[in-house]
XYZ file of C-alpha atoms in Angstrom:
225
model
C 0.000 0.000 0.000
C 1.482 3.473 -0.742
C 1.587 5.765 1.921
C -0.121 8.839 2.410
C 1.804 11.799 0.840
C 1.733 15.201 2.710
C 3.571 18.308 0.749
C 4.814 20.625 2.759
C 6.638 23.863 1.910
C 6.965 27.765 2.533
C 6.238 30.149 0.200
C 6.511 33.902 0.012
C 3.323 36.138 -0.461
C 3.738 36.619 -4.196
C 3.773 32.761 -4.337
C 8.067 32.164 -4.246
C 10.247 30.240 -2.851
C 13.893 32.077 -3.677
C 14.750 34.551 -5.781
C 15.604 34.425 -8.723
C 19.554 33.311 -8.134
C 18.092 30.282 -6.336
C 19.491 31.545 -3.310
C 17.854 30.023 -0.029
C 15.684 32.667 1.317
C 14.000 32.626 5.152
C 10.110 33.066 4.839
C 9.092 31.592 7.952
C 10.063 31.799 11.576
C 10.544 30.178 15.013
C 7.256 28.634 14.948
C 6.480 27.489 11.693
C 10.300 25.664 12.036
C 8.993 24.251 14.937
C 6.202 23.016 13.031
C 8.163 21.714 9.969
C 10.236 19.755 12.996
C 6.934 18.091 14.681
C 5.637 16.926 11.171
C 9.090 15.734 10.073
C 8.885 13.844 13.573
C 5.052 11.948 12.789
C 5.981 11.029 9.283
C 7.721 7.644 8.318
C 10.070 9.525 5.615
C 11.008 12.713 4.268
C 11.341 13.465 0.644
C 13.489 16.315 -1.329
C 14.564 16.798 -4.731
C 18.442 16.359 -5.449
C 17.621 20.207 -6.566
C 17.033 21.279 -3.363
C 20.014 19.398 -1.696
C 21.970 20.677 -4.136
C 20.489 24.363 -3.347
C 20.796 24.091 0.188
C 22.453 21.310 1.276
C 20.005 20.476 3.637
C 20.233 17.802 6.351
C 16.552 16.228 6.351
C 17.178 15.506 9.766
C 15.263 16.320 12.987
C 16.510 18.808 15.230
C 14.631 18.846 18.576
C 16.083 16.638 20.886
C 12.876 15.800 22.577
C 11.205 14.567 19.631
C 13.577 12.480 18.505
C 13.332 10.977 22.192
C 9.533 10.408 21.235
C 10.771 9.058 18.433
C 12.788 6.271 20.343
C 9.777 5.867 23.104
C 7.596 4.541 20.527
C 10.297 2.441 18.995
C 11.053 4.147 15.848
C 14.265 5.069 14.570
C 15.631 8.644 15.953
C 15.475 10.266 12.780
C 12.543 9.479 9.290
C 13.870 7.857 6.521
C 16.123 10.310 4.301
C 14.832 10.074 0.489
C 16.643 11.960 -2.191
C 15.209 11.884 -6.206
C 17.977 12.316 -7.880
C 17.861 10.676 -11.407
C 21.453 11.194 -12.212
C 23.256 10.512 -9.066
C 23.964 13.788 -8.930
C 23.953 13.886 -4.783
C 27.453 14.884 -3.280
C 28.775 11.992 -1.267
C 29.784 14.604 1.528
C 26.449 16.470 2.131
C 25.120 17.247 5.145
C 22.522 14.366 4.635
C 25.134 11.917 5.213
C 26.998 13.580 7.757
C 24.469 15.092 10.150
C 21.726 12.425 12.245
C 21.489 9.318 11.959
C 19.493 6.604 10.270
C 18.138 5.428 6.655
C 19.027 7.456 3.820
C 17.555 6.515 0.623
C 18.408 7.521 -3.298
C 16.380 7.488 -6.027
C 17.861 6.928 -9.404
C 16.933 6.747 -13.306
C 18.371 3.746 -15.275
C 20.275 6.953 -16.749
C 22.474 6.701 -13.477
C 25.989 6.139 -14.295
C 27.022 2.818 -12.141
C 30.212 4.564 -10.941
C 28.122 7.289 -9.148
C 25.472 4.753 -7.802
C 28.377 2.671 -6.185
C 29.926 5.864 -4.523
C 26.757 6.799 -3.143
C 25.440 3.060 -1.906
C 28.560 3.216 0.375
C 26.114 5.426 2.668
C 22.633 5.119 1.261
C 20.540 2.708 -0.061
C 20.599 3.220 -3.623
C 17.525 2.312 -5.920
C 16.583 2.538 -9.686
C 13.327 3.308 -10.652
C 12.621 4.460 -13.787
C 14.274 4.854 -17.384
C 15.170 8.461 -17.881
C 13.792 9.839 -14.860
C 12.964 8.750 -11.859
C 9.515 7.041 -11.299
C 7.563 8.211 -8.521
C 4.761 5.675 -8.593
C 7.416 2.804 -8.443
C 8.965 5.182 -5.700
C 5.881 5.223 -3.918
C 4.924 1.650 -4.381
C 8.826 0.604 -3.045
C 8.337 2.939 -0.222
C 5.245 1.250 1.006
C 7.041 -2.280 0.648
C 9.467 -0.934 3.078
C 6.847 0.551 5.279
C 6.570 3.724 4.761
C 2.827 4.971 5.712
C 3.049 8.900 5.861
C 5.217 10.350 3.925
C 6.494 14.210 3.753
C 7.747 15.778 0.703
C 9.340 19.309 1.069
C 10.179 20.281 -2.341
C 11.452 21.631 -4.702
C 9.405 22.871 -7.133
C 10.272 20.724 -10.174
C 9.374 17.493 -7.393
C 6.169 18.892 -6.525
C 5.632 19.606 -9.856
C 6.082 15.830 -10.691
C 3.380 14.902 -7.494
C 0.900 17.519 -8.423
C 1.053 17.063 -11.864
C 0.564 13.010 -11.507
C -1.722 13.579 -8.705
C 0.243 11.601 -5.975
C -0.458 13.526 -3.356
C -3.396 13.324 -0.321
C -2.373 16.917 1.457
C -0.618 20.098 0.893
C 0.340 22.640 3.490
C 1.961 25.904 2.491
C 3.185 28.436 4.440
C 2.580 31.701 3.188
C 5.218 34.112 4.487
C 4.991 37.698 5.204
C 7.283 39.199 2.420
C 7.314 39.803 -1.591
C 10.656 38.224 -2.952
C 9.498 39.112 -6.897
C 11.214 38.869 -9.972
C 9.494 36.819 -13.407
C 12.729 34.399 -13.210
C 12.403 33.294 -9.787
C 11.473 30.248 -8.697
C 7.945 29.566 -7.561
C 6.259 26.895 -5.397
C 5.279 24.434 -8.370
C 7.484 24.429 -11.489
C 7.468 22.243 -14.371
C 5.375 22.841 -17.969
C 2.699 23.717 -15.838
C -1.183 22.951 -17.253
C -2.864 24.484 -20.607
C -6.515 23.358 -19.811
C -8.646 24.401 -17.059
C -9.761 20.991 -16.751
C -6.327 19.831 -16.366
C -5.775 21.836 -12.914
C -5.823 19.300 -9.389
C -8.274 20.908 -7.714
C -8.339 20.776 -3.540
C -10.512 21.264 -0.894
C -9.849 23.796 1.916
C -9.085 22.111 5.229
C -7.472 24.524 7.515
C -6.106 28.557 7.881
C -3.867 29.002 10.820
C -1.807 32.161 11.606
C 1.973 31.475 12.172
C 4.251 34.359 13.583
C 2.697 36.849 10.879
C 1.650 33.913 8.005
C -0.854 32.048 7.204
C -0.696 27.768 6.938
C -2.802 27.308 4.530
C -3.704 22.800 4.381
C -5.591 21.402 1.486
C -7.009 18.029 0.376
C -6.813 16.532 -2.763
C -10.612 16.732 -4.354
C -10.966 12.982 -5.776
């Protein structure tokens, strides 16, 4: 059974999520972190692009001691499982992923992969293919359920949630909407991809929840089946 997909990411009030050198930009605060931590924390896994690690160089990992303590209580590993798409094996064997936390780390690769890459990186990950040119995400999901995954979180970027919103793999979304305008026609924003010509063609959602955050808004939609 695949497991249930939450997207979760921050966005600025004109809808971005850098600027437009791709340069990592703080739109929410103390609390919504603190958020971001406790749903990291109830999930199984947590999913990124290899854009975004490549962006940021971000960790994955959780941060509050006490929840990974809750973690352990319940008998779950300290830390999710890690999960990178990365269709070319493009993920640095010395990021911060690897180094920082502890627990699974899994990478997601095309059949494009070159072999010398995928052998570097299964020194400290496990290392899948799943897909021919790009990476697969409904093999992805059905591999994660075999390995038990029930809830996952993905956090971006936007050419990943592109890929989920686009295919309609997705149950949830929650966006925070930060208080700032970041601008600019080339920078990124929150889905990217072709994007959709026909009205028809657009997921539509249902409105679940609107909760103020330091001085945003979460926003949390539902897929409309």
């Amino acid at each position: 059974m695949r497991p249930y997909v939450i997207i979760n990411a921050a966005m600025s009030a004109d809808g971005k999520i850098s600027t437009k050198e791709h340069r990592q930009t703080k739109i929410s605060g103390d609390q919504d972190f603190a958020r971001v931590d406790r749903l990291r924390a109830d999930c199984d896994a947590v999913m990124v692009g290899i854009g975004t690690i490549l962006a940021d160089d971000s960790s994955l990992r959780l941060k509050n001691p006490d929840l990974i303590a809750e973690r352990a209580s319940q008998g779950r590993e300290e830390q999710p499982m890690r999960i990178v798409i990365d269709s070319q094996a493009k993920m640095p064997t010395d990021g911060d992923m690897f180094k920082k936390g502890t627990g699974r780390r899994v990478i997601f690769v095309s059949d494009k992969a070159l072999e010398e890459k995928v052998v570097a990186l299964a020194k400290q990950a496990t290392v899948i293919r799943a897909g021919r040119e790009q990476v697969d995400l409904e093999v992805v999901l059905d591999k994660l359920g075999e390995m038990g995954v029930q809830k996952l979180m993905v956090e971006g970027g936007a050419t990943l949630l592109w890929s989920f919103t686009s295919q309609r793999l997705f149950d949830e979304i929650r966006i925070y909407v930060g208080a700032l305008i970041i601008g600019g026609m080339d920078a990124p924003t929150l889905v990217d991809g072709t994007g959709f010509t026909r009205a028809e063609g657009f997921p539509r959602l249902t409105l679940k929840n609107v909760e103020r955050i330091d001085d945003g808004l979460l926003i949390t939609w539902a897929k409309k089946e």
